[in-house]
Amino acid sequence: MQQRARRRARHRASESGESFARGFKALGFLARNGVQVSGRAIDLASGRELFSVDDYVVMPTASIGKVLLLVEVAARLRGPDMSALSLLDRDVTGAVGDSGTWQHLQVPTLPIADIAALIGSTSDNLATNVLVRTVGLDAVHARTEQLGLKKLALLDLVRDHRGPDDAPTLSVGSMKELTWLFSELARGEVVDAETSRRVVGWLSLNADLSLVASAFGLDPLAHLQSDHGLTLFNKTGSDAGVRAEAGVLRGPRAGVAYAVAASFSDTDLPTRLAVIDGMRTIGADLLEYVH
């Protein structure tokens, strides 16, 4: 499959006028060294494919699956049964470490909209578990199916340790469907305009610009407004042996929706750094296209 990905990269780079030659070269290098890579980018206005590397393959996507939870919550906020100001308690049974801010705060109760903002801004694991327990995984799965997504799924709560009876990873997805989802969010067509606007607003707070978006030169803590003509909303996923990112980047010349994922044996730091560097190279190509 690695050889096939490399051949496809060269073919699609030619179709795109070599605009993404550096990114294809970087992904090809990773594939030759044992990293499973997948990626896709489309022009936001026309839907034209800009590059594609095994974009149909289902990959582990770590925290990117939290976007599906945010879609379900945003959709529910349109109705009378859930309010953005409804308060939810921090449930000790949902306590979990790693990413997020709420676990470090004293406040035990927050409004639903603030909890969603914590997920969008810091991929907050505790906030994720509180919302999953509130709306239910079955509802998230049903909403995902309603959107016509067959290869994206939020599989579980966030867990510090996964046992044999737990889902093997938090979420999975294909880069083709992720690119479609983010492009539809940008167009205001996921459920409806209000739902899309809420989700985009939460994702626009994301402070993790360490992967593809590291090439964009934006302030990780303040990029809600246009900066040198660039606007971005994105979601990253990081786990042992997993790095993934999906987003929408708009610039003075064009806009793109993109998704890139890498799965690798995370046994040494140089391999991890090579994956991050490869994703940044894809970002540089995206930036050149839109700017």
PDB file of C-alpha atoms in Angstrom:
ATOM      1  CA  MET A   1       0.000   0.000   0.000  1.00  0.00           C
ATOM      2  CA  GLN A   2       2.927   2.327   0.703  1.00  0.00           C
ATOM      3  CA  GLN A   3       4.181   1.945  -2.862  1.00  0.00           C
ATOM      4  CA  ARG A   4       0.658   2.538  -4.183  1.00  0.00           C
ATOM      5  CA  ALA A   5       0.354   5.704  -2.089  1.00  0.00           C
ATOM      6  CA  ARG A   6       3.663   6.943  -3.462  1.00  0.00           C
ATOM      7  CA  ARG A   7       2.681   6.288  -7.077  1.00  0.00           C
ATOM      8  CA  ARG A   8      -0.676   7.963  -6.593  1.00  0.00           C
ATOM      9  CA  ALA A   9       0.986  10.981  -5.014  1.00  0.00           C
ATOM     10  CA  ARG A  10       3.114  11.518  -8.086  1.00  0.00           C
ATOM     11  CA  HIS A  11       0.148  11.104 -10.406  1.00  0.00           C
ATOM     12  CA  ARG A  12      -2.110  13.515  -8.540  1.00  0.00           C
ATOM     13  CA  ALA A  13       0.688  16.048  -8.079  1.00  0.00           C
ATOM     14  CA  SER A  14       1.009  16.235 -11.855  1.00  0.00           C
ATOM     15  CA  GLU A  15      -2.728  16.775 -12.207  1.00  0.00           C
ATOM     16  CA  SER A  16      -2.528  19.665  -9.734  1.00  0.00           C
ATOM     17  CA  GLY A  17       0.179  21.475 -11.665  1.00  0.00           C
ATOM     18  CA  GLU A  18       2.828  20.306  -9.185  1.00  0.00           C
ATOM     19  CA  SER A  19       1.307  22.630  -6.565  1.00  0.00           C
ATOM     20  CA  PHE A  20       1.683  19.938  -3.920  1.00  0.00           C
ATOM     21  CA  ALA A  21       4.936  18.349  -5.070  1.00  0.00           C
ATOM     22  CA  ARG A  22       6.728  19.041  -1.783  1.00  0.00           C
ATOM     23  CA  GLY A  23       3.906  17.529   0.244  1.00  0.00           C
ATOM     24  CA  PHE A  24       3.766  14.410  -1.917  1.00  0.00           C
ATOM     25  CA  LYS A  25       7.508  14.006  -1.583  1.00  0.00           C
ATOM     26  CA  ALA A  26       7.240  14.298   2.205  1.00  0.00           C
ATOM     27  CA  LEU A  27       4.420  11.758   2.423  1.00  0.00           C
ATOM     28  CA  GLY A  28       6.279   9.428   0.076  1.00  0.00           C
ATOM     29  CA  PHE A  29       9.316   9.581   2.349  1.00  0.00           C
ATOM     30  CA  LEU A  30       7.164   8.698   5.349  1.00  0.00           C
ATOM     31  CA  ALA A  31       5.498   5.802   3.508  1.00  0.00           C
ATOM     32  CA  ARG A  32       8.885   4.381   2.475  1.00  0.00           C
ATOM     33  CA  ASN A  33       9.865   4.415   6.135  1.00  0.00           C
ATOM     34  CA  GLY A  34       6.913   2.453   7.434  1.00  0.00           C
ATOM     35  CA  VAL A  35       4.380   5.206   8.174  1.00  0.00           C
ATOM     36  CA  GLN A  36       0.825   4.700   6.936  1.00  0.00           C
ATOM     37  CA  VAL A  37      -0.269   8.011   5.440  1.00  0.00           C
ATOM     38  CA  SER A  38      -3.548   9.290   4.078  1.00  0.00           C
ATOM     39  CA  GLY A  39      -4.577  12.724   2.896  1.00  0.00           C
ATOM     40  CA  ARG A  40      -6.866  14.809   0.774  1.00  0.00           C
ATOM     41  CA  ALA A  41      -7.438  18.453  -0.087  1.00  0.00           C
ATOM     42  CA  ILE A  42     -10.080  20.122  -2.245  1.00  0.00           C
ATOM     43  CA  ASP A  43     -10.666  23.619  -3.521  1.00  0.00           C
ATOM     44  CA  LEU A  44     -13.440  25.023  -1.360  1.00  0.00           C
ATOM     45  CA  ALA A  45     -15.187  26.954  -4.132  1.00  0.00           C
ATOM     46  CA  SER A  46     -15.138  24.385  -6.930  1.00  0.00           C
ATOM     47  CA  GLY A  47     -14.773  21.114  -5.003  1.00  0.00           C
ATOM     48  CA  ARG A  48     -11.860  20.212  -7.291  1.00  0.00           C
ATOM     49  CA  GLU A  49      -9.481  17.654  -5.852  1.00  0.00           C
ATOM     50  CA  LEU A  50      -6.042  19.148  -5.228  1.00  0.00           C
ATOM     51  CA  PHE A  51      -4.300  16.079  -3.893  1.00  0.00           C
ATOM     52  CA  SER A  52      -5.237  12.640  -2.660  1.00  0.00           C
ATOM     53  CA  VAL A  53      -3.237   9.857  -1.037  1.00  0.00           C
ATOM     54  CA  ASP A  54      -5.226   6.758  -0.051  1.00  0.00           C
ATOM     55  CA  ASP A  55      -8.008   9.053   1.097  1.00  0.00           C
ATOM     56  CA  TYR A  56     -10.541   6.199   1.250  1.00  0.00           C
ATOM     57  CA  VAL A  57      -8.589   4.254   3.900  1.00  0.00           C
ATOM     58  CA  VAL A  58     -10.067   4.283   7.420  1.00  0.00           C
ATOM     59  CA  MET A  59      -7.436   5.669   9.782  1.00  0.00           C
ATOM     60  CA  PRO A  60      -7.305   6.188  13.543  1.00  0.00           C
ATOM     61  CA  THR A  61      -8.015   9.897  14.041  1.00  0.00           C
ATOM     62  CA  ALA A  62      -7.829  10.312  17.823  1.00  0.00           C
ATOM     63  CA  SER A  63      -9.606  13.504  18.925  1.00  0.00           C
ATOM     64  CA  ILE A  64     -10.871  14.507  15.483  1.00  0.00           C
ATOM     65  CA  GLY A  65     -13.941  12.368  16.177  1.00  0.00           C
ATOM     66  CA  LYS A  66     -14.968  14.943  18.787  1.00  0.00           C
ATOM     67  CA  VAL A  67     -16.203  17.072  15.883  1.00  0.00           C
ATOM     68  CA  LEU A  68     -19.062  14.589  15.451  1.00  0.00           C
ATOM     69  CA  LEU A  69     -20.020  15.150  19.096  1.00  0.00           C
ATOM     70  CA  LEU A  70     -19.956  18.913  18.577  1.00  0.00           C
ATOM     71  CA  VAL A  71     -22.253  18.549  15.558  1.00  0.00           C
ATOM     72  CA  GLU A  72     -24.788  16.611  17.625  1.00  0.00           C
ATOM     73  CA  VAL A  73     -24.667  19.137  20.476  1.00  0.00           C
ATOM     74  CA  ALA A  74     -24.971  22.108  18.116  1.00  0.00           C
ATOM     75  CA  ALA A  75     -27.946  20.499  16.370  1.00  0.00           C
ATOM     76  CA  ARG A  76     -29.698  19.948  19.695  1.00  0.00           C
ATOM     77  CA  LEU A  77     -29.189  23.561  20.721  1.00  0.00           C
ATOM     78  CA  ARG A  78     -31.614  24.574  17.967  1.00  0.00           C
ATOM     79  CA  GLY A  79     -34.520  22.935  19.806  1.00  0.00           C
ATOM     80  CA  PRO A  80     -36.358  23.522  23.076  1.00  0.00           C
ATOM     81  CA  ASP A  81     -34.854  20.567  24.961  1.00  0.00           C
ATOM     82  CA  MET A  82     -31.300  21.861  25.271  1.00  0.00           C
ATOM     83  CA  SER A  83     -30.093  25.394  25.930  1.00  0.00           C
ATOM     84  CA  ALA A  84     -26.622  26.795  25.440  1.00  0.00           C
ATOM     85  CA  LEU A  85     -26.845  28.072  29.025  1.00  0.00           C
ATOM     86  CA  SER A  86     -27.959  24.764  30.568  1.00  0.00           C
ATOM     87  CA  LEU A  87     -25.517  23.800  33.308  1.00  0.00           C
ATOM     88  CA  LEU A  88     -23.754  20.441  33.450  1.00  0.00           C
ATOM     89  CA  ASP A  89     -21.732  19.080  36.353  1.00  0.00           C
ATOM     90  CA  ARG A  90     -18.226  17.778  36.084  1.00  0.00           C
ATOM     91  CA  ASP A  91     -18.793  14.079  36.656  1.00  0.00           C
ATOM     92  CA  VAL A  92     -15.980  12.386  38.555  1.00  0.00           C
ATOM     93  CA  THR A  93     -16.763   9.154  36.694  1.00  0.00           C
ATOM     94  CA  GLY A  94     -15.765  10.955  33.512  1.00  0.00           C
ATOM     95  CA  ALA A  95     -12.462  12.172  34.908  1.00  0.00           C
ATOM     96  CA  VAL A  96      -9.585  11.703  32.492  1.00  0.00           C
ATOM     97  CA  GLY A  97      -6.138  13.155  31.998  1.00  0.00           C
ATOM     98  CA  ASP A  98      -4.149  14.469  29.055  1.00  0.00           C
ATOM     99  CA  SER A  99      -5.626  17.288  26.957  1.00  0.00           C
ATOM    100  CA  GLY A 100      -7.933  19.914  28.313  1.00  0.00           C
ATOM    101  CA  THR A 101      -8.370  22.722  30.794  1.00  0.00           C
ATOM    102  CA  TRP A 102     -11.422  21.860  32.889  1.00  0.00           C
ATOM    103  CA  GLN A 103      -9.581  19.238  34.942  1.00  0.00           C
ATOM    104  CA  HIS A 104      -7.307  22.036  36.190  1.00  0.00           C
ATOM    105  CA  LEU A 105     -10.101  24.477  37.081  1.00  0.00           C
ATOM    106  CA  GLN A 106     -12.000  24.793  40.351  1.00  0.00           C
ATOM    107  CA  VAL A 107     -15.421  25.389  38.801  1.00  0.00           C
ATOM    108  CA  PRO A 108     -17.477  22.161  38.945  1.00  0.00           C
ATOM    109  CA  THR A 109     -20.324  23.292  36.691  1.00  0.00           C
ATOM    110  CA  LEU A 110     -20.361  24.970  33.276  1.00  0.00           C
ATOM    111  CA  PRO A 111     -22.926  25.864  30.589  1.00  0.00           C
ATOM    112  CA  ILE A 112     -23.156  23.457  27.654  1.00  0.00           C
ATOM    113  CA  ALA A 113     -21.867  26.062  25.189  1.00  0.00           C
ATOM    114  CA  ASP A 114     -18.801  26.694  27.350  1.00  0.00           C
ATOM    115  CA  ILE A 115     -18.121  22.962  27.610  1.00  0.00           C
ATOM    116  CA  ALA A 116     -18.258  22.706  23.805  1.00  0.00           C
ATOM    117  CA  ALA A 117     -15.911  25.690  23.560  1.00  0.00           C
ATOM    118  CA  LEU A 118     -13.423  23.852  25.788  1.00  0.00           C
ATOM    119  CA  ILE A 119     -13.496  20.933  23.352  1.00  0.00           C
ATOM    120  CA  GLY A 120     -12.993  23.217  20.372  1.00  0.00           C
ATOM    121  CA  SER A 121     -10.178  25.200  21.966  1.00  0.00           C
ATOM    122  CA  THR A 122      -8.145  22.583  23.863  1.00  0.00           C
ATOM    123  CA  SER A 123      -9.725  19.261  22.824  1.00  0.00           C
ATOM    124  CA  ASP A 124     -10.802  18.962  26.466  1.00  0.00           C
ATOM    125  CA  ASN A 125     -11.153  15.281  27.391  1.00  0.00           C
ATOM    126  CA  LEU A 126     -13.181  15.807  30.550  1.00  0.00           C
ATOM    127  CA  ALA A 127     -15.569  18.139  28.708  1.00  0.00           C
ATOM    128  CA  THR A 128     -15.875  15.525  25.963  1.00  0.00           C
ATOM    129  CA  ASN A 129     -16.895  12.821  28.411  1.00  0.00           C
ATOM    130  CA  VAL A 130     -19.450  15.092  30.091  1.00  0.00           C
ATOM    131  CA  LEU A 131     -21.110  15.838  26.739  1.00  0.00           C
ATOM    132  CA  VAL A 132     -20.943  12.214  25.570  1.00  0.00           C
ATOM    133  CA  ARG A 133     -22.716  11.122  28.755  1.00  0.00           C
ATOM    134  CA  THR A 134     -25.288  13.887  28.245  1.00  0.00           C
ATOM    135  CA  VAL A 135     -26.262  13.210  24.621  1.00  0.00           C
ATOM    136  CA  GLY A 136     -25.163   9.577  24.317  1.00  0.00           C
ATOM    137  CA  LEU A 137     -22.901   7.867  21.804  1.00  0.00           C
ATOM    138  CA  ASP A 138     -25.921   6.324  20.074  1.00  0.00           C
ATOM    139  CA  ALA A 139     -27.213   9.804  19.231  1.00  0.00           C
ATOM    140  CA  VAL A 140     -23.819  10.821  17.861  1.00  0.00           C
ATOM    141  CA  HIS A 141     -23.744   7.674  15.715  1.00  0.00           C
ATOM    142  CA  ALA A 142     -27.280   8.321  14.448  1.00  0.00           C
ATOM    143  CA  ARG A 143     -26.413  11.906  13.509  1.00  0.00           C
ATOM    144  CA  THR A 144     -23.264  10.720  11.734  1.00  0.00           C
ATOM    145  CA  GLU A 145     -25.324   8.259   9.689  1.00  0.00           C
ATOM    146  CA  GLN A 146     -27.894  10.948   8.866  1.00  0.00           C
ATOM    147  CA  LEU A 147     -25.085  13.002   7.373  1.00  0.00           C
ATOM    148  CA  GLY A 148     -24.294  10.073   5.069  1.00  0.00           C
ATOM    149  CA  LEU A 149     -20.918   9.403   6.674  1.00  0.00           C
ATOM    150  CA  LYS A 150     -19.995   5.732   6.622  1.00  0.00           C
ATOM    151  CA  LYS A 151     -16.289   5.813   7.506  1.00  0.00           C
ATOM    152  CA  LEU A 152     -16.277   8.393  10.317  1.00  0.00           C
ATOM    153  CA  ALA A 153     -17.108   7.425  13.877  1.00  0.00           C
ATOM    154  CA  LEU A 154     -16.643   8.532  17.462  1.00  0.00           C
ATOM    155  CA  LEU A 155     -16.248   5.127  19.045  1.00  0.00           C
ATOM    156  CA  ASP A 156     -16.047   5.716  22.765  1.00  0.00           C
ATOM    157  CA  LEU A 157     -15.521   7.977  25.727  1.00  0.00           C
ATOM    158  CA  VAL A 158     -12.020   9.279  26.280  1.00  0.00           C
ATOM    159  CA  ARG A 159     -10.129   6.825  28.499  1.00  0.00           C
ATOM    160  CA  ASP A 160      -6.743   7.007  30.180  1.00  0.00           C
ATOM    161  CA  HIS A 161      -6.366   3.274  29.624  1.00  0.00           C
ATOM    162  CA  ARG A 162      -8.133   1.057  27.089  1.00  0.00           C
ATOM    163  CA  GLY A 163      -8.908  -2.485  28.136  1.00  0.00           C
ATOM    164  CA  PRO A 164      -9.825  -5.487  25.984  1.00  0.00           C
ATOM    165  CA  ASP A 165     -13.529  -4.637  26.242  1.00  0.00           C
ATOM    166  CA  ASP A 166     -13.075  -1.006  25.177  1.00  0.00           C
ATOM    167  CA  ALA A 167     -12.939   0.392  21.668  1.00  0.00           C
ATOM    168  CA  PRO A 168      -9.315   0.233  20.484  1.00  0.00           C
ATOM    169  CA  THR A 169      -9.218   3.961  19.701  1.00  0.00           C
ATOM    170  CA  LEU A 170     -11.317   7.061  20.305  1.00  0.00           C
ATOM    171  CA  SER A 171     -12.295   7.659  16.685  1.00  0.00           C
ATOM    172  CA  VAL A 172     -11.660   6.593  13.107  1.00  0.00           C
ATOM    173  CA  GLY A 173     -12.267   8.124   9.720  1.00  0.00           C
ATOM    174  CA  SER A 174     -11.300   8.429   6.088  1.00  0.00           C
ATOM    175  CA  MET A 175      -9.697  11.618   4.867  1.00  0.00           C
ATOM    176  CA  LYS A 176     -12.200  11.740   2.005  1.00  0.00           C
ATOM    177  CA  GLU A 177     -15.161  11.941   4.376  1.00  0.00           C
ATOM    178  CA  LEU A 178     -13.369  14.294   6.759  1.00  0.00           C
ATOM    179  CA  THR A 179     -12.612  16.696   3.925  1.00  0.00           C
ATOM    180  CA  TRP A 180     -16.257  16.556   2.874  1.00  0.00           C
ATOM    181  CA  LEU A 181     -17.456  17.211   6.440  1.00  0.00           C
ATOM    182  CA  PHE A 182     -15.222  20.245   6.905  1.00  0.00           C
ATOM    183  CA  SER A 183     -16.109  21.676   3.498  1.00  0.00           C
ATOM    184  CA  GLU A 184     -19.802  21.311   4.328  1.00  0.00           C
ATOM    185  CA  LEU A 185     -19.273  23.017   7.683  1.00  0.00           C
ATOM    186  CA  ALA A 186     -17.621  25.892   5.842  1.00  0.00           C
ATOM    187  CA  ARG A 187     -20.621  26.139   3.508  1.00  0.00           C
ATOM    188  CA  GLY A 188     -23.100  26.041   6.391  1.00  0.00           C
ATOM    189  CA  GLU A 189     -24.654  22.794   5.208  1.00  0.00           C
ATOM    190  CA  VAL A 190     -24.043  20.377   8.077  1.00  0.00           C
ATOM    191  CA  VAL A 191     -27.580  19.911   9.444  1.00  0.00           C
ATOM    192  CA  ASP A 192     -28.286  23.607   8.817  1.00  0.00           C
ATOM    193  CA  ALA A 193     -26.583  27.000   8.812  1.00  0.00           C
ATOM    194  CA  GLU A 194     -27.024  27.590  12.543  1.00  0.00           C
ATOM    195  CA  THR A 195     -25.567  24.220  13.496  1.00  0.00           C
ATOM    196  CA  SER A 196     -22.624  24.682  11.148  1.00  0.00           C
ATOM    197  CA  ARG A 197     -21.976  28.182  12.453  1.00  0.00           C
ATOM    198  CA  ARG A 198     -21.819  26.967  16.046  1.00  0.00           C
ATOM    199  CA  VAL A 199     -19.429  24.135  15.243  1.00  0.00           C
ATOM    200  CA  VAL A 200     -17.172  26.370  13.144  1.00  0.00           C
ATOM    201  CA  GLY A 201     -17.146  28.906  15.971  1.00  0.00           C
ATOM    202  CA  TRP A 202     -16.003  26.309  18.487  1.00  0.00           C
ATOM    203  CA  LEU A 203     -13.348  24.883  16.152  1.00  0.00           C
ATOM    204  CA  SER A 204     -12.046  28.361  15.340  1.00  0.00           C
ATOM    205  CA  LEU A 205     -10.839  28.546  18.959  1.00  0.00           C
ATOM    206  CA  ASN A 206      -8.459  25.610  18.486  1.00  0.00           C
ATOM    207  CA  ALA A 207      -5.074  26.397  20.019  1.00  0.00           C
ATOM    208  CA  ASP A 208      -3.342  23.373  18.493  1.00  0.00           C
ATOM    209  CA  LEU A 209      -1.560  24.584  15.375  1.00  0.00           C
ATOM    210  CA  SER A 210       1.294  22.106  15.762  1.00  0.00           C
ATOM    211  CA  LEU A 211       0.728  19.912  12.704  1.00  0.00           C
ATOM    212  CA  VAL A 212      -0.464  20.969   9.225  1.00  0.00           C
ATOM    213  CA  ALA A 213      -1.454  24.424  10.484  1.00  0.00           C
ATOM    214  CA  SER A 214       2.026  25.079  11.879  1.00  0.00           C
ATOM    215  CA  ALA A 215       2.925  26.288   8.377  1.00  0.00           C
ATOM    216  CA  PHE A 216       0.298  29.036   8.337  1.00  0.00           C
ATOM    217  CA  GLY A 217       2.073  31.498  10.635  1.00  0.00           C
ATOM    218  CA  LEU A 218      -1.020  32.167  12.743  1.00  0.00           C
ATOM    219  CA  ASP A 219      -1.134  32.947  16.454  1.00  0.00           C
ATOM    220  CA  PRO A 220      -2.255  29.688  18.108  1.00  0.00           C
ATOM    221  CA  LEU A 221      -4.044  31.598  20.860  1.00  0.00           C
ATOM    222  CA  ALA A 222      -5.710  34.280  18.738  1.00  0.00           C
ATOM    223  CA  HIS A 223      -6.698  33.604  15.139  1.00  0.00           C
ATOM    224  CA  LEU A 224     -10.423  34.297  15.079  1.00  0.00           C
ATOM    225  CA  GLN A 225      -9.921  37.272  12.807  1.00  0.00           C
ATOM    226  CA  SER A 226      -8.283  37.382   9.398  1.00  0.00           C
ATOM    227  CA  ASP A 227      -4.494  37.574   9.673  1.00  0.00           C
ATOM    228  CA  HIS A 228      -2.618  38.469   6.480  1.00  0.00           C
ATOM    229  CA  GLY A 229      -5.780  37.463   4.668  1.00  0.00           C
ATOM    230  CA  LEU A 230      -5.889  34.003   6.283  1.00  0.00           C
ATOM    231  CA  THR A 231      -8.699  32.436   8.305  1.00  0.00           C
ATOM    232  CA  LEU A 232      -8.699  28.925   9.719  1.00  0.00           C
ATOM    233  CA  PHE A 233     -10.797  26.441  11.624  1.00  0.00           C
ATOM    234  CA  ASN A 234      -9.391  23.002  12.319  1.00  0.00           C
ATOM    235  CA  LYS A 235      -9.299  19.976  14.597  1.00  0.00           C
ATOM    236  CA  THR A 236      -6.280  17.877  15.399  1.00  0.00           C
ATOM    237  CA  GLY A 237      -5.915  14.393  16.810  1.00  0.00           C
ATOM    238  CA  SER A 238      -2.851  13.089  18.638  1.00  0.00           C
ATOM    239  CA  ASP A 239      -2.304   9.749  20.308  1.00  0.00           C
ATOM    240  CA  ALA A 240       0.487   7.217  20.570  1.00  0.00           C
ATOM    241  CA  GLY A 241       1.421   6.544  16.954  1.00  0.00           C
ATOM    242  CA  VAL A 242      -1.284   8.829  15.563  1.00  0.00           C
ATOM    243  CA  ARG A 243      -1.169  12.362  14.216  1.00  0.00           C
ATOM    244  CA  ALA A 244      -4.126  13.745  12.246  1.00  0.00           C
ATOM    245  CA  GLU A 245      -5.636  17.071  11.285  1.00  0.00           C
ATOM    246  CA  ALA A 246      -8.641  18.295   9.325  1.00  0.00           C
ATOM    247  CA  GLY A 247      -9.526  21.892   8.609  1.00  0.00           C
ATOM    248  CA  VAL A 248     -10.506  24.702   6.310  1.00  0.00           C
ATOM    249  CA  LEU A 249      -8.022  27.400   5.328  1.00  0.00           C
ATOM    250  CA  ARG A 250      -9.093  30.486   3.423  1.00  0.00           C
ATOM    251  CA  GLY A 251      -6.716  33.007   1.889  1.00  0.00           C
ATOM    252  CA  PRO A 252      -6.706  35.941  -0.517  1.00  0.00           C
ATOM    253  CA  ARG A 253      -6.634  33.692  -3.608  1.00  0.00           C
ATOM    254  CA  ALA A 254      -8.589  30.578  -2.605  1.00  0.00           C
ATOM    255  CA  GLY A 255      -9.934  28.362   0.127  1.00  0.00           C
ATOM    256  CA  VAL A 256      -9.217  24.705   0.818  1.00  0.00           C
ATOM    257  CA  ALA A 257     -10.641  21.913   2.922  1.00  0.00           C
ATOM    258  CA  TYR A 258      -8.049  19.328   3.918  1.00  0.00           C
ATOM    259  CA  ALA A 259      -7.476  16.231   6.032  1.00  0.00           C
ATOM    260  CA  VAL A 260      -4.199  14.405   6.679  1.00  0.00           C
ATOM    261  CA  ALA A 261      -3.448  11.467   8.964  1.00  0.00           C
ATOM    262  CA  ALA A 262      -0.428   9.358   9.819  1.00  0.00           C
ATOM    263  CA  SER A 263      -0.259   6.087  11.736  1.00  0.00           C
ATOM    264  CA  PHE A 264       3.152   4.890  12.838  1.00  0.00           C
ATOM    265  CA  SER A 265       5.122   2.914  15.373  1.00  0.00           C
ATOM    266  CA  ASP A 266       5.835   5.620  17.933  1.00  0.00           C
ATOM    267  CA  THR A 267       8.962   4.008  19.347  1.00  0.00           C
ATOM    268  CA  ASP A 268      11.457   6.768  18.724  1.00  0.00           C
ATOM    269  CA  LEU A 269      11.385  10.546  18.640  1.00  0.00           C
ATOM    270  CA  PRO A 270      12.920  10.969  15.155  1.00  0.00           C
ATOM    271  CA  THR A 271       9.994   9.096  13.563  1.00  0.00           C
ATOM    272  CA  ARG A 272       7.459  11.250  15.347  1.00  0.00           C
ATOM    273  CA  LEU A 273       9.319  14.423  14.365  1.00  0.00           C
ATOM    274  CA  ALA A 274       9.485  13.250  10.743  1.00  0.00           C
ATOM    275  CA  VAL A 275       5.693  12.772  10.730  1.00  0.00           C
ATOM    276  CA  ILE A 276       5.134  16.244  12.155  1.00  0.00           C
ATOM    277  CA  ASP A 277       7.553  17.732   9.639  1.00  0.00           C
ATOM    278  CA  GLY A 278       5.765  15.984   6.784  1.00  0.00           C
ATOM    279  CA  MET A 279       2.417  17.361   7.888  1.00  0.00           C
ATOM    280  CA  ARG A 280       3.885  20.842   8.126  1.00  0.00           C
ATOM    281  CA  THR A 281       5.158  20.456   4.553  1.00  0.00           C
ATOM    282  CA  ILE A 282       1.602  19.704   3.396  1.00  0.00           C
ATOM    283  CA  GLY A 283       0.577  22.863   5.236  1.00  0.00           C
ATOM    284  CA  ALA A 284       3.168  24.890   3.351  1.00  0.00           C
ATOM    285  CA  ASP A 285       1.701  23.673   0.058  1.00  0.00           C
ATOM    286  CA  LEU A 286      -1.810  24.562   1.206  1.00  0.00           C
ATOM    287  CA  LEU A 287      -0.658  28.020   2.233  1.00  0.00           C
ATOM    288  CA  GLU A 288       0.978  28.579  -1.134  1.00  0.00           C
ATOM    289  CA  TYR A 289      -2.257  27.583  -2.883  1.00  0.00           C
ATOM    290  CA  VAL A 290      -4.516  29.942  -0.944  1.00  0.00           C
ATOM    291  CA  HIS A 291      -2.114  32.864  -0.570  1.00  0.00           C
TER     292      HIS A 291
END
